[in-house]
Structures are given as structure tokens and as C-alpha cells.
PDB file of C-alpha atoms in Angstrom:
ATOM      1  CA  MET A   1       0.035  -0.001   0.062  1.00 59.00           C
ATOM      2  CA  ARG A   2       2.837   2.293   0.778  1.00 62.00           C
ATOM      3  CA  ARG A   3       4.331   1.680  -2.580  1.00 61.00           C
ATOM      4  CA  PHE A   4       1.095   2.406  -4.226  1.00 57.00           C
ATOM      5  CA  LEU A   5       0.596   5.648  -2.365  1.00 61.00           C
ATOM      6  CA  ALA A   6       4.175   6.841  -3.125  1.00 62.00           C
ATOM      7  CA  ALA A   7       3.782   6.114  -6.803  1.00 55.00           C
ATOM      8  CA  ALA A   8       0.423   7.741  -6.970  1.00 60.00           C
ATOM      9  CA  GLY A   9       1.689  10.955  -5.240  1.00 63.00           C
ATOM     10  CA  PHE A  10       4.662  11.183  -7.789  1.00 56.00           C
ATOM     11  CA  LEU A  11       2.299  10.607 -10.578  1.00 54.00           C
ATOM     12  CA  LEU A  12      -0.024  13.511  -9.511  1.00 57.00           C
ATOM     13  CA  ALA A  13       3.027  15.651  -8.903  1.00 61.00           C
ATOM     14  CA  PHE A  14       4.408  15.134 -12.329  1.00 54.00           C
ATOM     15  CA  ALA A  15       1.015  15.473 -13.934  1.00 57.00           C
ATOM     16  CA  GLY A  16       0.469  18.888 -12.338  1.00 55.00           C
ATOM     17  CA  ALA A  17       3.992  19.874 -13.460  1.00 55.00           C
ATOM     18  CA  ALA A  18       3.273  18.855 -17.030  1.00 57.00           C
ATOM     19  CA  HIS A  19       0.511  21.407 -17.286  1.00 55.00           C
ATOM     20  CA  TRP A  20       3.142  24.209 -17.637  1.00 56.00           C
ATOM     21  CA  VAL A  21       6.491  22.273 -18.162  1.00 59.00           C
ATOM     22  CA  VAL A  22       5.604  20.358 -21.260  1.00 56.00           C
ATOM     23  CA  PRO A  23       4.060  23.293 -23.313  1.00 62.00           C
ATOM     24  CA  MET A  24       7.174  25.446 -22.423  1.00 59.00           C
ATOM     25  CA  GLY A  25       9.415  22.445 -23.390  1.00 59.00           C
ATOM     26  CA  ARG A  26       7.649  22.168 -26.706  1.00 62.00           C
ATOM     27  CA  GLU A  27       7.824  25.813 -27.442  1.00 65.00           C
ATOM     28  CA  ALA A  28      11.398  25.872 -26.507  1.00 62.00           C
ATOM     29  CA  LEU A  29      12.265  22.944 -28.716  1.00 63.00           C
ATOM     30  CA  ALA A  30      10.487  24.502 -31.653  1.00 64.00           C
ATOM     31  CA  LEU A  31      12.560  27.706 -31.219  1.00 64.00           C
ATOM     32  CA  VAL A  32      15.764  25.650 -30.991  1.00 63.00           C
ATOM     33  CA  THR A  33      14.772  23.784 -34.135  1.00 66.00           C
ATOM     34  CA  ALA A  34      13.931  26.937 -35.943  1.00 61.00           C
ATOM     35  CA  ARG A  35      17.209  28.828 -34.929  1.00 67.00           C
ATOM     36  CA  ASP A  36      18.389  29.224 -38.645  1.00 71.00           C
ATOM     37  CA  ASP A  37      15.082  30.425 -39.841  1.00 79.00           C
ATOM     38  CA  ALA A  38      14.422  34.029 -38.928  1.00 82.00           C
ATOM     39  CA  ALA A  39      10.905  33.992 -40.108  1.00 84.00           C
ATOM     40  CA  GLY A  40      10.133  30.891 -38.122  1.00 82.00           C
ATOM     41  CA  ILE A  41      11.678  32.371 -34.953  1.00 80.00           C
ATOM     42  CA  ALA A  42       9.590  35.537 -35.432  1.00 84.00           C
ATOM     43  CA  ASP A  43       6.372  33.636 -35.709  1.00 84.00           C
ATOM     44  CA  LEU A  44       7.023  31.531 -32.619  1.00 79.00           C
ATOM     45  CA  GLN A  45       8.015  34.578 -30.438  1.00 81.00           C
ATOM     46  CA  LEU A  46       5.181  36.783 -31.714  1.00 88.00           C
ATOM     47  CA  ALA A  47       2.615  34.147 -30.504  1.00 81.00           C
ATOM     48  CA  GLY A  48       3.385  35.246 -26.956  1.00 75.00           C
ATOM     49  CA  VAL A  49       3.748  39.022 -27.193  1.00 87.00           C
ATOM     50  CA  LEU A  50       1.651  40.325 -29.939  1.00 91.00           C
ATOM     51  CA  THR A  51      -1.944  40.721 -28.437  1.00 92.00           C
ATOM     52  CA  PRO A  52      -4.899  42.918 -29.820  1.00 93.00           C
ATOM     53  CA  GLU A  53      -4.079  45.264 -27.038  1.00 94.00           C
ATOM     54  CA  ARG A  54      -0.452  45.465 -27.974  1.00 94.00           C
ATOM     55  CA  VAL A  55      -1.352  46.194 -31.695  1.00 95.00           C
ATOM     56  CA  ALA A  56      -3.875  48.808 -30.706  1.00 94.00           C
ATOM     57  CA  GLN A  57      -1.264  50.513 -28.618  1.00 94.00           C
ATOM     58  CA  GLU A  58       1.450  50.470 -31.285  1.00 95.00           C
ATOM     59  CA  VAL A  59      -0.908  51.715 -34.055  1.00 95.00           C
ATOM     60  CA  ASP A  60      -2.159  54.492 -31.901  1.00 94.00           C
ATOM     61  CA  ALA A  61       1.366  55.572 -30.662  1.00 94.00           C
ATOM     62  CA  ALA A  62       2.698  55.485 -34.345  1.00 92.00           C
ATOM     63  CA  LEU A  63      -0.200  57.696 -35.591  1.00 91.00           C
ATOM     64  CA  ALA A  64       0.225  60.136 -32.758  1.00 92.00           C
ATOM     65  CA  GLU A  65       3.753  60.585 -33.854  1.00 88.00           C
ATOM     66  CA  GLY A  66       2.739  60.901 -37.585  1.00 83.00           C
ATOM     67  CA  ASP A  67       4.505  57.660 -38.341  1.00 85.00           C
ATOM     68  CA  GLY A  68       2.257  56.128 -40.995  1.00 85.00           C
ATOM     69  CA  GLU A  69       4.744  53.547 -42.156  1.00 86.00           C
ATOM     70  CA  MET A  70       4.930  51.920 -38.575  1.00 92.00           C
ATOM     71  CA  ALA A  71       1.177  52.046 -38.141  1.00 92.00           C
ATOM     72  CA  ALA A  72       0.494  50.351 -41.627  1.00 92.00           C
ATOM     73  CA  SER A  73       3.219  47.759 -40.764  1.00 93.00           C
ATOM     74  CA  PHE A  74       1.491  46.801 -37.534  1.00 95.00           C
ATOM     75  CA  VAL A  75      -1.893  46.751 -39.287  1.00 95.00           C
ATOM     76  CA  GLU A  76      -0.570  44.306 -41.834  1.00 94.00           C
ATOM     77  CA  LEU A  77       1.068  42.179 -39.278  1.00 94.00           C
ATOM     78  CA  ALA A  78      -2.128  41.997 -37.153  1.00 94.00           C
ATOM     79  CA  GLN A  79      -4.157  40.877 -40.197  1.00 93.00           C
ATOM     80  CA  ALA A  80      -1.671  38.314 -41.260  1.00 93.00           C
ATOM     81  CA  ARG A  81      -1.850  36.706 -37.797  1.00 91.00           C
ATOM     82  CA  GLY A  82      -5.615  36.987 -37.464  1.00 92.00           C
ATOM     83  CA  ILE A  83      -5.694  39.774 -34.781  1.00 93.00           C
ATOM     84  CA  PRO A  84      -8.517  42.152 -35.105  1.00 93.00           C
ATOM     85  CA  VAL A  85      -7.884  45.727 -35.772  1.00 93.00           C
ATOM     86  CA  SER A  86     -10.784  48.397 -35.629  1.00 93.00           C
ATOM     87  CA  ALA A  87     -11.890  49.723 -38.908  1.00 93.00           C
ATOM     88  CA  GLU A  88     -11.210  53.230 -37.527  1.00 93.00           C
ATOM     89  CA  ARG A  89      -7.561  52.432 -36.964  1.00 92.00           C
ATOM     90  CA  ARG A  90      -7.166  50.778 -40.412  1.00 92.00           C
ATOM     91  CA  ALA A  91      -8.702  53.869 -42.057  1.00 92.00           C
ATOM     92  CA  ARG A  92      -6.406  56.218 -40.128  1.00 91.00           C
ATOM     93  CA  ALA A  93      -3.244  54.142 -41.012  1.00 90.00           C
ATOM     94  CA  ALA A  94      -4.237  54.088 -44.734  1.00 88.00           C
ATOM     95  CA  LEU A  95      -5.011  57.839 -44.765  1.00 86.00           C
ATOM     96  CA  ALA A  96      -1.442  58.534 -43.110  1.00 82.00           C
ATOM     97  CA  ASN A  97       0.077  56.567 -45.998  1.00 80.00           C
ATOM     98  CA  ALA A  98      -1.816  57.978 -48.857  1.00 74.00           C
ATOM     99  CA  PRO A  99       0.534  59.200 -51.651  1.00 64.00           C
ATOM    100  CA  GLY A 100      -0.624  62.772 -51.425  1.00 60.00           C
ATOM    101  CA  ALA A 101      -0.088  63.192 -47.727  1.00 55.00           C
ATOM    102  CA  THR A 102       3.424  61.488 -47.750  1.00 56.00           C
ATOM    103  CA  PHE A 103       4.543  63.684 -50.758  1.00 54.00           C
ATOM    104  CA  VAL A 104       3.439  66.984 -49.281  1.00 55.00           C
ATOM    105  CA  ARG A 105       5.289  66.196 -45.969  1.00 56.00           C
ATOM    106  CA  GLY A 106       8.529  65.117 -47.432  1.00 58.00           C
ATOM    107  CA  ALA A 107       9.065  66.608 -50.894  1.00 59.00           C
ATOM    108  CA  GLY A 108      11.454  69.249 -49.896  1.00 61.00           C
ATOM    109  CA  ARG A 109      13.340  67.010 -47.594  1.00 65.00           C
ATOM    110  CA  PHE A 110      13.554  64.307 -50.170  1.00 65.00           C
ATOM    111  CA  GLY A 111      15.158  66.565 -52.645  1.00 67.00           C
ATOM    112  CA  GLN A 112      17.559  67.891 -50.114  1.00 66.00           C
ATOM    113  CA  GLY A 113      18.630  64.362 -49.288  1.00 70.00           C
ATOM    114  CA  PHE A 114      18.928  63.421 -53.052  1.00 68.00           C
ATOM    115  CA  LEU A 115      21.265  66.421 -53.760  1.00 67.00           C
ATOM    116  CA  THR A 116      23.422  66.488 -50.531  1.00 68.00           C
ATOM    117  CA  GLY A 117      23.163  63.110 -49.173  1.00 64.00           C
ATOM    118  CA  GLU A 118      22.576  64.582 -45.719  1.00 61.00           C
ATOM    119  CA  ALA A 119      19.173  63.629 -44.025  1.00 56.00           C
ATOM    120  CA  GLU A 120      17.445  64.673 -40.928  1.00 52.00           C
ATOM    121  CA  ASP A 121      14.455  62.344 -41.157  1.00 53.00           C
ATOM    122  CA  LEU A 122      12.967  59.506 -43.184  1.00 58.00           C
ATOM    123  CA  ALA A 123      12.121  61.657 -46.193  1.00 61.00           C
ATOM    124  CA  GLY A 124      15.563  63.025 -46.643  1.00 63.00           C
ATOM    125  CA  LEU A 125      17.013  59.442 -46.010  1.00 62.00           C
ATOM    126  CA  ALA A 126      14.774  58.237 -48.875  1.00 65.00           C
ATOM    127  CA  GLY A 127      16.052  60.984 -51.098  1.00 70.00           C
ATOM    128  CA  ALA A 128      19.638  60.155 -50.265  1.00 69.00           C
ATOM    129  CA  THR A 129      19.125  56.409 -50.938  1.00 67.00           C
ATOM    130  CA  ALA A 130      17.348  57.255 -54.323  1.00 69.00           C
ATOM    131  CA  GLY A 131      20.395  59.313 -55.162  1.00 71.00           C
ATOM    132  CA  ASP A 132      22.601  56.107 -54.507  1.00 67.00           C
ATOM    133  CA  LEU A 133      20.633  54.309 -57.144  1.00 66.00           C
ATOM    134  CA  THR A 134      22.274  56.533 -59.604  1.00 69.00           C
ATOM    135  CA  VAL A 135      25.990  57.431 -60.309  1.00 71.00           C
ATOM    136  CA  TRP A 136      25.261  60.853 -58.790  1.00 71.00           C
ATOM    137  CA  GLY A 137      24.903  59.457 -55.271  1.00 74.00           C
ATOM    138  CA  ASP A 138      28.290  57.684 -55.494  1.00 78.00           C
ATOM    139  CA  VAL A 139      30.092  60.617 -57.060  1.00 80.00           C
ATOM    140  CA  ARG A 140      28.663  62.971 -54.518  1.00 78.00           C
ATOM    141  CA  ASP A 141      29.951  60.812 -51.533  1.00 79.00           C
ATOM    142  CA  LEU A 142      33.362  60.268 -53.189  1.00 81.00           C
ATOM    143  CA  GLY A 143      33.547  64.168 -53.586  1.00 84.00           C
ATOM    144  CA  ARG A 144      32.632  64.753 -49.949  1.00 81.00           C
ATOM    145  CA  GLU A 145      35.325  62.296 -48.765  1.00 82.00           C
ATOM    146  CA  ALA A 146      37.830  63.860 -51.067  1.00 86.00           C
ATOM    147  CA  TRP A 147      37.065  67.189 -49.638  1.00 84.00           C
ATOM    148  CA  HIS A 148      37.566  65.869 -46.104  1.00 82.00           C
ATOM    149  CA  TRP A 149      40.992  64.339 -47.206  1.00 85.00           C
ATOM    150  CA  ALA A 150      42.016  67.859 -48.743  1.00 85.00           C
ATOM    151  CA  SER A 151      40.926  69.568 -45.647  1.00 85.00           C
ATOM    152  CA  GLY A 152      42.854  67.301 -43.287  1.00 85.00           C
ATOM    153  CA  GLU A 153      39.591  65.943 -41.836  1.00 85.00           C
ATOM    154  CA  PRO A 154      38.968  62.240 -41.099  1.00 85.00           C
ATOM    155  CA  VAL A 155      38.049  60.257 -44.126  1.00 81.00           C
ATOM    156  CA  ASP A 156      35.457  57.423 -43.918  1.00 81.00           C
ATOM    157  CA  ARG A 157      37.171  54.693 -45.792  1.00 79.00           C
ATOM    158  CA  LEU A 158      34.169  52.392 -45.699  1.00 77.00           C
ATOM    159  CA  MET A 159      32.086  55.007 -47.425  1.00 79.00           C
ATOM    160  CA  VAL A 160      34.804  55.477 -50.075  1.00 80.00           C
ATOM    161  CA  ASN A 161      34.889  51.744 -50.770  1.00 76.00           C
ATOM    162  CA  LEU A 162      31.037  51.622 -50.813  1.00 78.00           C
ATOM    163  CA  ALA A 163      30.807  54.478 -53.133  1.00 77.00           C
ATOM    164  CA  GLY A 164      33.502  53.170 -55.438  1.00 76.00           C
ATOM    165  CA  ALA A 165      31.846  49.705 -55.614  1.00 74.00           C
ATOM    166  CA  GLY A 166      28.440  51.535 -56.176  1.00 74.00           C
ATOM    167  CA  ILE A 167      29.872  53.091 -59.508  1.00 72.00           C
ATOM    168  CA  VAL A 168      30.847  49.735 -60.642  1.00 70.00           C
ATOM    169  CA  ALA A 169      27.687  48.181 -59.738  1.00 69.00           C
ATOM    170  CA  THR A 170      25.650  50.899 -61.402  1.00 67.00           C
ATOM    171  CA  GLY A 171      27.727  50.352 -64.639  1.00 62.00           C
ATOM    172  CA  ALA A 172      27.204  46.640 -64.394  1.00 59.00           C
ATOM    173  CA  THR A 173      23.375  47.227 -63.707  1.00 56.00           C
ATOM    174  CA  TYR A 174      23.008  49.333 -66.923  1.00 54.00           C
ATOM    175  CA  ALA A 175      25.173  47.054 -69.034  1.00 51.00           C
ATOM    176  CA  ALA A 176      23.300  43.896 -67.874  1.00 50.00           C
ATOM    177  CA  PHE A 177      19.783  45.433 -68.072  1.00 48.00           C
ATOM    178  CA  GLY A 178      19.256  45.490 -64.466  1.00 50.00           C
ATOM    179  CA  THR A 179      20.514  42.059 -63.581  1.00 46.00           C
ATOM    180  CA  PRO A 180      22.751  42.954 -60.518  1.00 56.00           C
ATOM    181  CA  LEU A 181      20.017  45.168 -59.134  1.00 68.00           C
ATOM    182  CA  THR A 182      20.069  43.698 -55.671  1.00 76.00           C
ATOM    183  CA  LEU A 183      23.747  44.329 -55.370  1.00 76.00           C
ATOM    184  CA  ARG A 184      23.166  47.922 -56.320  1.00 72.00           C
ATOM    185  CA  ALA A 185      20.316  48.281 -53.762  1.00 76.00           C
ATOM    186  CA  GLY A 186      22.354  46.644 -51.137  1.00 80.00           C
ATOM    187  CA  LEU A 187      25.320  49.150 -51.545  1.00 80.00           C
ATOM    188  CA  SER A 188      22.669  51.924 -51.184  1.00 78.00           C
ATOM    189  CA  VAL A 189      21.315  50.369 -48.072  1.00 81.00           C
ATOM    190  CA  LEU A 190      24.836  50.117 -46.541  1.00 83.00           C
ATOM    191  CA  LYS A 191      25.573  53.817 -47.441  1.00 80.00           C
ATOM    192  CA  GLY A 192      22.308  55.001 -45.955  1.00 78.00           C
ATOM    193  CA  ALA A 193      22.845  53.074 -42.945  1.00 80.00           C
ATOM    194  CA  ARG A 194      26.337  54.362 -42.483  1.00 80.00           C
ATOM    195  CA  ARG A 195      25.041  57.859 -42.659  1.00 76.00           C
ATOM    196  CA  ALA A 196      22.104  57.328 -40.400  1.00 74.00           C
ATOM    197  CA  GLY A 197      24.418  55.737 -37.870  1.00 77.00           C
ATOM    198  CA  VAL A 198      22.472  52.408 -37.715  1.00 79.00           C
ATOM    199  CA  MET A 199      25.339  50.305 -38.955  1.00 82.00           C
ATOM    200  CA  GLY A 200      26.936  48.572 -36.033  1.00 77.00           C
ATOM    201  CA  GLY A 201      30.688  48.613 -35.501  1.00 79.00           C
ATOM    202  CA  ARG A 202      30.826  44.857 -35.832  1.00 84.00           C
ATOM    203  CA  LEU A 203      29.212  44.780 -39.264  1.00 86.00           C
ATOM    204  CA  ALA A 204      31.620  47.563 -40.473  1.00 82.00           C
ATOM    205  CA  GLY A 205      34.592  45.606 -39.231  1.00 84.00           C
ATOM    206  CA  HIS A 206      33.328  42.442 -40.790  1.00 84.00           C
ATOM    207  CA  LEU A 207      32.880  44.196 -44.081  1.00 82.00           C
ATOM    208  CA  ALA A 208      36.328  45.594 -43.770  1.00 78.00           C
ATOM    209  CA  THR A 209      37.886  42.345 -42.880  1.00 83.00           C
ATOM    210  CA  THR A 210      36.122  40.601 -45.679  1.00 79.00           C
ATOM    211  CA  LEU A 211      37.349  42.969 -48.346  1.00 71.00           C
ATOM    212  CA  LYS A 212      40.868  42.930 -46.831  1.00 74.00           C
ATOM    213  CA  GLY A 213      41.037  39.214 -46.904  1.00 71.00           C
ATOM    214  CA  GLY A 214      40.031  39.178 -50.710  1.00 66.00           C
ATOM    215  CA  SER A 215      36.844  37.339 -50.229  1.00 73.00           C
ATOM    216  CA  LYS A 216      34.868  39.669 -52.591  1.00 74.00           C
ATOM    217  CA  ALA A 217      32.220  36.902 -53.252  1.00 80.00           C
ATOM    218  CA  ALA A 218      31.314  36.810 -49.503  1.00 83.00           C
ATOM    219  CA  ALA A 219      31.077  40.490 -49.430  1.00 82.00           C
ATOM    220  CA  ALA A 220      28.802  40.444 -52.596  1.00 83.00           C
ATOM    221  CA  ARG A 221      26.560  38.015 -51.002  1.00 88.00           C
ATOM    222  CA  LEU A 222      26.130  40.007 -47.815  1.00 89.00           C
ATOM    223  CA  VAL A 223      25.466  43.104 -49.862  1.00 86.00           C
ATOM    224  CA  SER A 224      22.870  41.352 -52.077  1.00 88.00           C
ATOM    225  CA  ASP A 225      21.090  39.930 -49.085  1.00 90.00           C
ATOM    226  CA  LEU A 226      20.624  43.511 -47.645  1.00 89.00           C
ATOM    227  CA  GLY A 227      19.630  44.570 -51.166  1.00 86.00           C
ATOM    228  CA  THR A 228      17.050  41.950 -51.288  1.00 89.00           C
ATOM    229  CA  ALA A 229      15.793  42.816 -47.780  1.00 90.00           C
ATOM    230  CA  GLY A 230      15.531  46.408 -48.785  1.00 85.00           C
ATOM    231  CA  THR A 231      13.526  45.550 -51.947  1.00 84.00           C
ATOM    232  CA  ARG A 232      11.174  43.171 -50.030  1.00 89.00           C
ATOM    233  CA  ALA A 233      10.596  45.022 -46.685  1.00 89.00           C
ATOM    234  CA  GLY A 234      11.664  48.711 -47.411  1.00 84.00           C
ATOM    235  CA  THR A 235      14.608  50.732 -46.460  1.00 82.00           C
ATOM    236  CA  ARG A 236      13.464  51.637 -42.945  1.00 85.00           C
ATOM    237  CA  ALA A 237      12.695  48.059 -41.957  1.00 89.00           C
ATOM    238  CA  THR A 238      16.166  46.896 -43.353  1.00 89.00           C
ATOM    239  CA  PHE A 239      17.833  49.842 -41.287  1.00 88.00           C
ATOM    240  CA  ALA A 240      15.812  48.670 -38.169  1.00 90.00           C
ATOM    241  CA  GLY A 241      17.117  45.046 -38.715  1.00 91.00           C
ATOM    242  CA  LEU A 242      20.613  46.149 -39.338  1.00 90.00           C
ATOM    243  CA  ARG A 243      20.982  47.284 -35.838  1.00 89.00           C
ATOM    244  CA  HIS A 244      21.051  43.717 -34.880  1.00 89.00           C
ATOM    245  CA  VAL A 245      23.187  42.401 -37.722  1.00 90.00           C
ATOM    246  CA  ASP A 246      26.886  41.760 -37.041  1.00 88.00           C
ATOM    247  CA  ASP A 247      28.042  39.684 -40.077  1.00 87.00           C
ATOM    248  CA  ALA A 248      27.027  37.813 -43.252  1.00 87.00           C
ATOM    249  CA  ALA A 249      24.946  35.310 -41.245  1.00 88.00           C
ATOM    250  CA  GLY A 250      22.936  38.075 -39.827  1.00 89.00           C
ATOM    251  CA  ALA A 251      22.362  39.605 -43.094  1.00 90.00           C
ATOM    252  CA  ALA A 252      21.085  36.309 -44.482  1.00 91.00           C
ATOM    253  CA  ARG A 253      18.622  36.121 -41.692  1.00 90.00           C
ATOM    254  CA  LEU A 254      17.272  39.603 -42.312  1.00 92.00           C
ATOM    255  CA  ARG A 255      16.963  38.657 -45.944  1.00 92.00           C
ATOM    256  CA  ARG A 256      14.916  35.635 -45.061  1.00 92.00           C
ATOM    257  CA  LEU A 257      12.809  37.591 -42.574  1.00 93.00           C
ATOM    258  CA  ALA A 258      12.020  40.327 -45.286  1.00 93.00           C
ATOM    259  CA  GLU A 259      11.228  37.703 -47.848  1.00 93.00           C
ATOM    260  CA  VAL A 260       8.531  36.070 -45.876  1.00 92.00           C
ATOM    261  CA  LYS A 261       7.245  39.056 -43.949  1.00 93.00           C
ATOM    262  CA  GLY A 262       7.479  41.956 -46.502  1.00 92.00           C
ATOM    263  CA  GLY A 263       5.790  45.033 -45.114  1.00 91.00           C
ATOM    264  CA  GLN A 264       5.239  43.277 -41.768  1.00 94.00           C
ATOM    265  CA  THR A 265       9.135  43.337 -41.190  1.00 94.00           C
ATOM    266  CA  LEU A 266       9.204  46.847 -39.610  1.00 93.00           C
ATOM    267  CA  ALA A 267       6.498  45.868 -36.926  1.00 94.00           C
ATOM    268  CA  VAL A 268       8.314  42.435 -36.299  1.00 94.00           C
ATOM    269  CA  VAL A 269      11.620  44.107 -35.546  1.00 93.00           C
ATOM    270  CA  LYS A 270       9.877  46.855 -33.470  1.00 93.00           C
ATOM    271  CA  THR A 271       8.152  44.193 -31.305  1.00 93.00           C
ATOM    272  CA  LEU A 272      10.914  41.620 -30.881  1.00 89.00           C
ATOM    273  CA  GLY A 273      14.179  43.552 -31.436  1.00 87.00           C
ATOM    274  CA  ARG A 274      17.068  41.267 -31.822  1.00 85.00           C
ATOM    275  CA  GLY A 275      14.771  38.362 -31.170  1.00 80.00           C
ATOM    276  CA  ALA A 276      13.322  38.836 -34.511  1.00 81.00           C
ATOM    277  CA  LEU A 277      16.551  37.255 -35.954  1.00 82.00           C
ATOM    278  CA  PHE A 278      18.251  35.195 -33.154  1.00 75.00           C
ATOM    279  CA  VAL A 279      17.481  33.041 -30.203  1.00 70.00           C
ATOM    280  CA  THR A 280      21.073  32.538 -29.107  1.00 57.00           C
ATOM    281  CA  GLU A 281      20.777  34.949 -26.104  1.00 51.00           C
ATOM    282  CA  ALA A 282      18.096  32.564 -24.706  1.00 55.00           C
ATOM    283  CA  MET A 283      19.525  29.345 -25.772  1.00 56.00           C
ATOM    284  CA  ALA A 284      20.478  28.211 -22.202  1.00 51.00           C
ATOM    285  CA  LYS A 285      17.024  28.990 -21.007  1.00 58.00           C
ATOM    286  CA  LEU A 286      15.574  27.045 -24.027  1.00 59.00           C
ATOM    287  CA  ALA A 287      17.689  24.060 -23.295  1.00 63.00           C
ATOM    288  CA  PHE A 288      16.601  23.923 -19.650  1.00 62.00           C
ATOM    289  CA  TRP A 289      12.999  23.875 -20.781  1.00 58.00           C
ATOM    290  CA  VAL A 290      13.572  21.029 -23.163  1.00 63.00           C
ATOM    291  CA  MET A 291      15.284  19.014 -20.499  1.00 69.00           C
ATOM    292  CA  ALA A 292      12.757  19.730 -17.984  1.00 66.00           C
ATOM    293  CA  ALA A 293       9.878  18.526 -20.279  1.00 66.00           C
ATOM    294  CA  VAL A 294      11.870  15.355 -21.193  1.00 71.00           C
ATOM    295  CA  LEU A 295      12.401  14.625 -17.508  1.00 71.00           C
ATOM    296  CA  ASN A 296       8.733  15.332 -16.752  1.00 64.00           C
ATOM    297  CA  LEU A 297       7.590  12.841 -19.336  1.00 71.00           C
ATOM    298  CA  PHE A 298      10.061  10.331 -18.091  1.00 69.00           C
ATOM    299  CA  GLY A 299       8.679  10.891 -14.560  1.00 67.00           C
ATOM    300  CA  LEU A 300       5.222  10.435 -15.582  1.00 64.00           C
ATOM    301  CA  VAL A 301       5.722   7.176 -17.382  1.00 72.00           C
ATOM    302  CA  SER A 302       7.997   5.884 -14.538  1.00 74.00           C
ATOM    303  CA  SER A 303       5.542   6.858 -11.708  1.00 69.00           C
ATOM    304  CA  PHE A 304       2.645   5.303 -13.650  1.00 68.00           C
ATOM    305  CA  ASN A 305       4.420   2.102 -14.191  1.00 69.00           C
ATOM    306  CA  ALA A 306       5.442   1.876 -10.480  1.00 69.00           C
ATOM    307  CA  MET A 307       1.659   2.487  -9.540  1.00 66.00           C
ATOM    308  CA  VAL A 308       0.531  -0.340 -11.824  1.00 66.00           C
ATOM    309  CA  VAL A 309       3.194  -2.787 -10.371  1.00 66.00           C
ATOM    310  CA  ALA A 310       2.275  -1.692  -6.801  1.00 66.00           C
ATOM    311  CA  THR A 311      -1.369  -2.414  -7.626  1.00 67.00           C
ATOM    312  CA  LEU A 312      -0.761  -5.880  -9.306  1.00 63.00           C
ATOM    313  CA  ARG A 313       1.892  -7.133  -6.843  1.00 64.00           C
ATOM    314  CA  PRO A 314      -0.675  -8.416  -4.228  1.00 64.00           C
ATOM    315  CA  LEU A 315      -2.255 -10.438  -6.897  1.00 62.00           C
ATOM    316  CA  TRP A 316       0.876 -12.403  -7.841  1.00 61.00           C
ATOM    317  CA  LYS A 317       1.012 -15.853  -6.397  1.00 54.00           C
ATOM    318  CA  LYS A 318       4.288 -17.217  -5.429  1.00 55.00           C
ATOM    319  CA  LYS A 319       4.762 -20.852  -6.331  1.00 53.00           C
ATOM    320  CA  PRO A 320       6.293 -22.968  -3.465  1.00 55.00           C
ATOM    321  CA  ARG A 321       9.760 -24.164  -4.271  1.00 56.00           C
ATOM    322  CA  ARG A 322      10.662 -27.695  -3.955  1.00 56.00           C
ATOM    323  CA  SER A 323      13.847 -28.530  -1.823  1.00 55.00           C
ATOM    324  CA  PRO A 324      16.638 -30.243  -3.861  1.00 56.00           C
ATOM    325  CA  PHE A 325      17.088 -32.520  -0.905  1.00 53.00           C
ATOM    326  CA  LEU A 326      13.693 -34.061  -0.959  1.00 53.00           C
ATOM    327  CA  PRO A 327      13.108 -37.378  -2.737  1.00 55.00           C
ATOM    328  CA  ALA A 328      11.121 -37.108  -5.974  1.00 49.00           C
TER     329      ALA A 328
END
């Protein structure tokens, strides 16, 4: 009886713990399995944080700041995940992104960014990036760095390298009728990120090391990945993701996220931050939950087996043994 009660107690304890240990372990295992798929990581992590209340809060905050792009990204993300958004919020987000409204707000700053490459806001940054898609933007930046050199001021060698590569890429784009367009777009993204200060020191160092090492193919893949991300998700979303990119692997993850999420990418990065691309920071915690779930399942099976054995033990009949010394 004592064995039965002990086994039953363990079974109840493991069953109670399974209510929260097993689901957490299953979620952790899914995250660990999807660690190389940024889109899969984002989907799994959004399930726990993106609620209707969070969406409404983010949309209202973006609209209050006049940020129609962010509001529209959250509306698109919510609709893709089946989260209800009020008709009034959808209408306000659509109105904030109407072509006429955005043109009136940013036409002058766009032109200034196109001509000078200097930007104080998103409209100016868009103009600077548009200038980069032509030879003008690269010549402009090379001329600026040449003036810095002649004046004895510090020269941004990475910007010089990017502008020089941009001239070559632009010529190749026209010669091949637009074939290497993602490479050209990626260079524009990197130059814009450098000007906006969103390119981390690790990524800049990785690019410099890659170019010094003569691995031009690897550098071209990284730039093309960023170009694809910018084409699919937009320049601003790519800049937001670049804050968390340190190397070519991170650029590939950002490209994957942009390819799958498109216009939702900006909202995804705003919600999850670095967690939209990586799970390495939480890997130890995830491994703990996987192990806890496995041990819990093992405990359930073992305690159930012990309880069954304790229940059937009294029913077993022991056969009397014959002494080997007794005559047959």
C-alpha cells in the first residue's frame, strides 16, 4: 500500500507540473529547431507577445507621432496573424500613408537628401538612398570624402569603398539591363545605414575584414542579401534590422525575414528587437525547458509504471519451491 501511495503521489506531482512544463518545453524545442530560420523564429515569438491590446497601442502611438509607415506595418502584421484591428484604426493608417499626404510632408526634404546626401528624417534619407541608385549619389559621396581628405579631416574609408563599388555596380546594372540590381540596392542600403548611424561597428569591421581578406564573393553575398531585404521590406525596416546584424549570417537572416514578412518586417523588428533574428541569447533557458519537459515525461511514465506494479503485486501468487534434498 505504501508503494502504491508513493507512486500515485509522484504521478500526481508530475501530472501537475506537466501542465506548464511540457508546453514550455515544446515551445523551446520549436525555437531551437528554427534557430536558422528568422521567419520561423519571429512567428514563434510573436505568438506570446503580440496581442490585440499591443497592436492597438502600437498603431495609436505611431499615428500620434505621424509615423504612418509604422502604423501600416502593424496593421498588416495583425491582419496576417488574425488579430482584429478596428476599422477606424485601419482607415487612419491608410490615410496617413496616402501618396498625397506623404508627398506633401516630405518633398522638400527628399530633394535635399537626394542632392546633398544629408538627411535629418526618413524623407531625407529616402532621397539620399534614391540618389545612390544613380551614379550621382556615389560621385557625391566620393567628392565629399575627397574634400575631407584635402581639408585634413577624417576620411570614412568604408564610405569610399562603398561609393567606389557603387559606381561599378551601377555600370554593371545598366550594362546587364538591371541584372545585378540587388547588389546595387544593397550598396545603397549600406551607405544609407552608415550615414544614419544604424550600422554597427561589428558589421563595419566584418565588411572591412572581408574586403581585406580578398573574399569579394562573400562581401557581394552580404550586400545582395541586404539589397533583397530592402527591396522586399523597405529601407526603413532594413535599417531597423541592421541594428542587430553583425556579419554575413545575420544579413542572410534579415533577408529571409524580409522575404517572408514583407511589409510586416518593420513591425516585427519593433516588437521583438534582436529576437526577430536570433535566439542565441536565450539558448541556455530554452535548453533547460527542453530538458525539464523530457524529465517530466520520463517521471510520468515511471511513476505510472510503479503504480501499476504496486497495484498488481498483491495478486501475484508465489509458487512454492521444492527442496532439492527431498526425494522425488
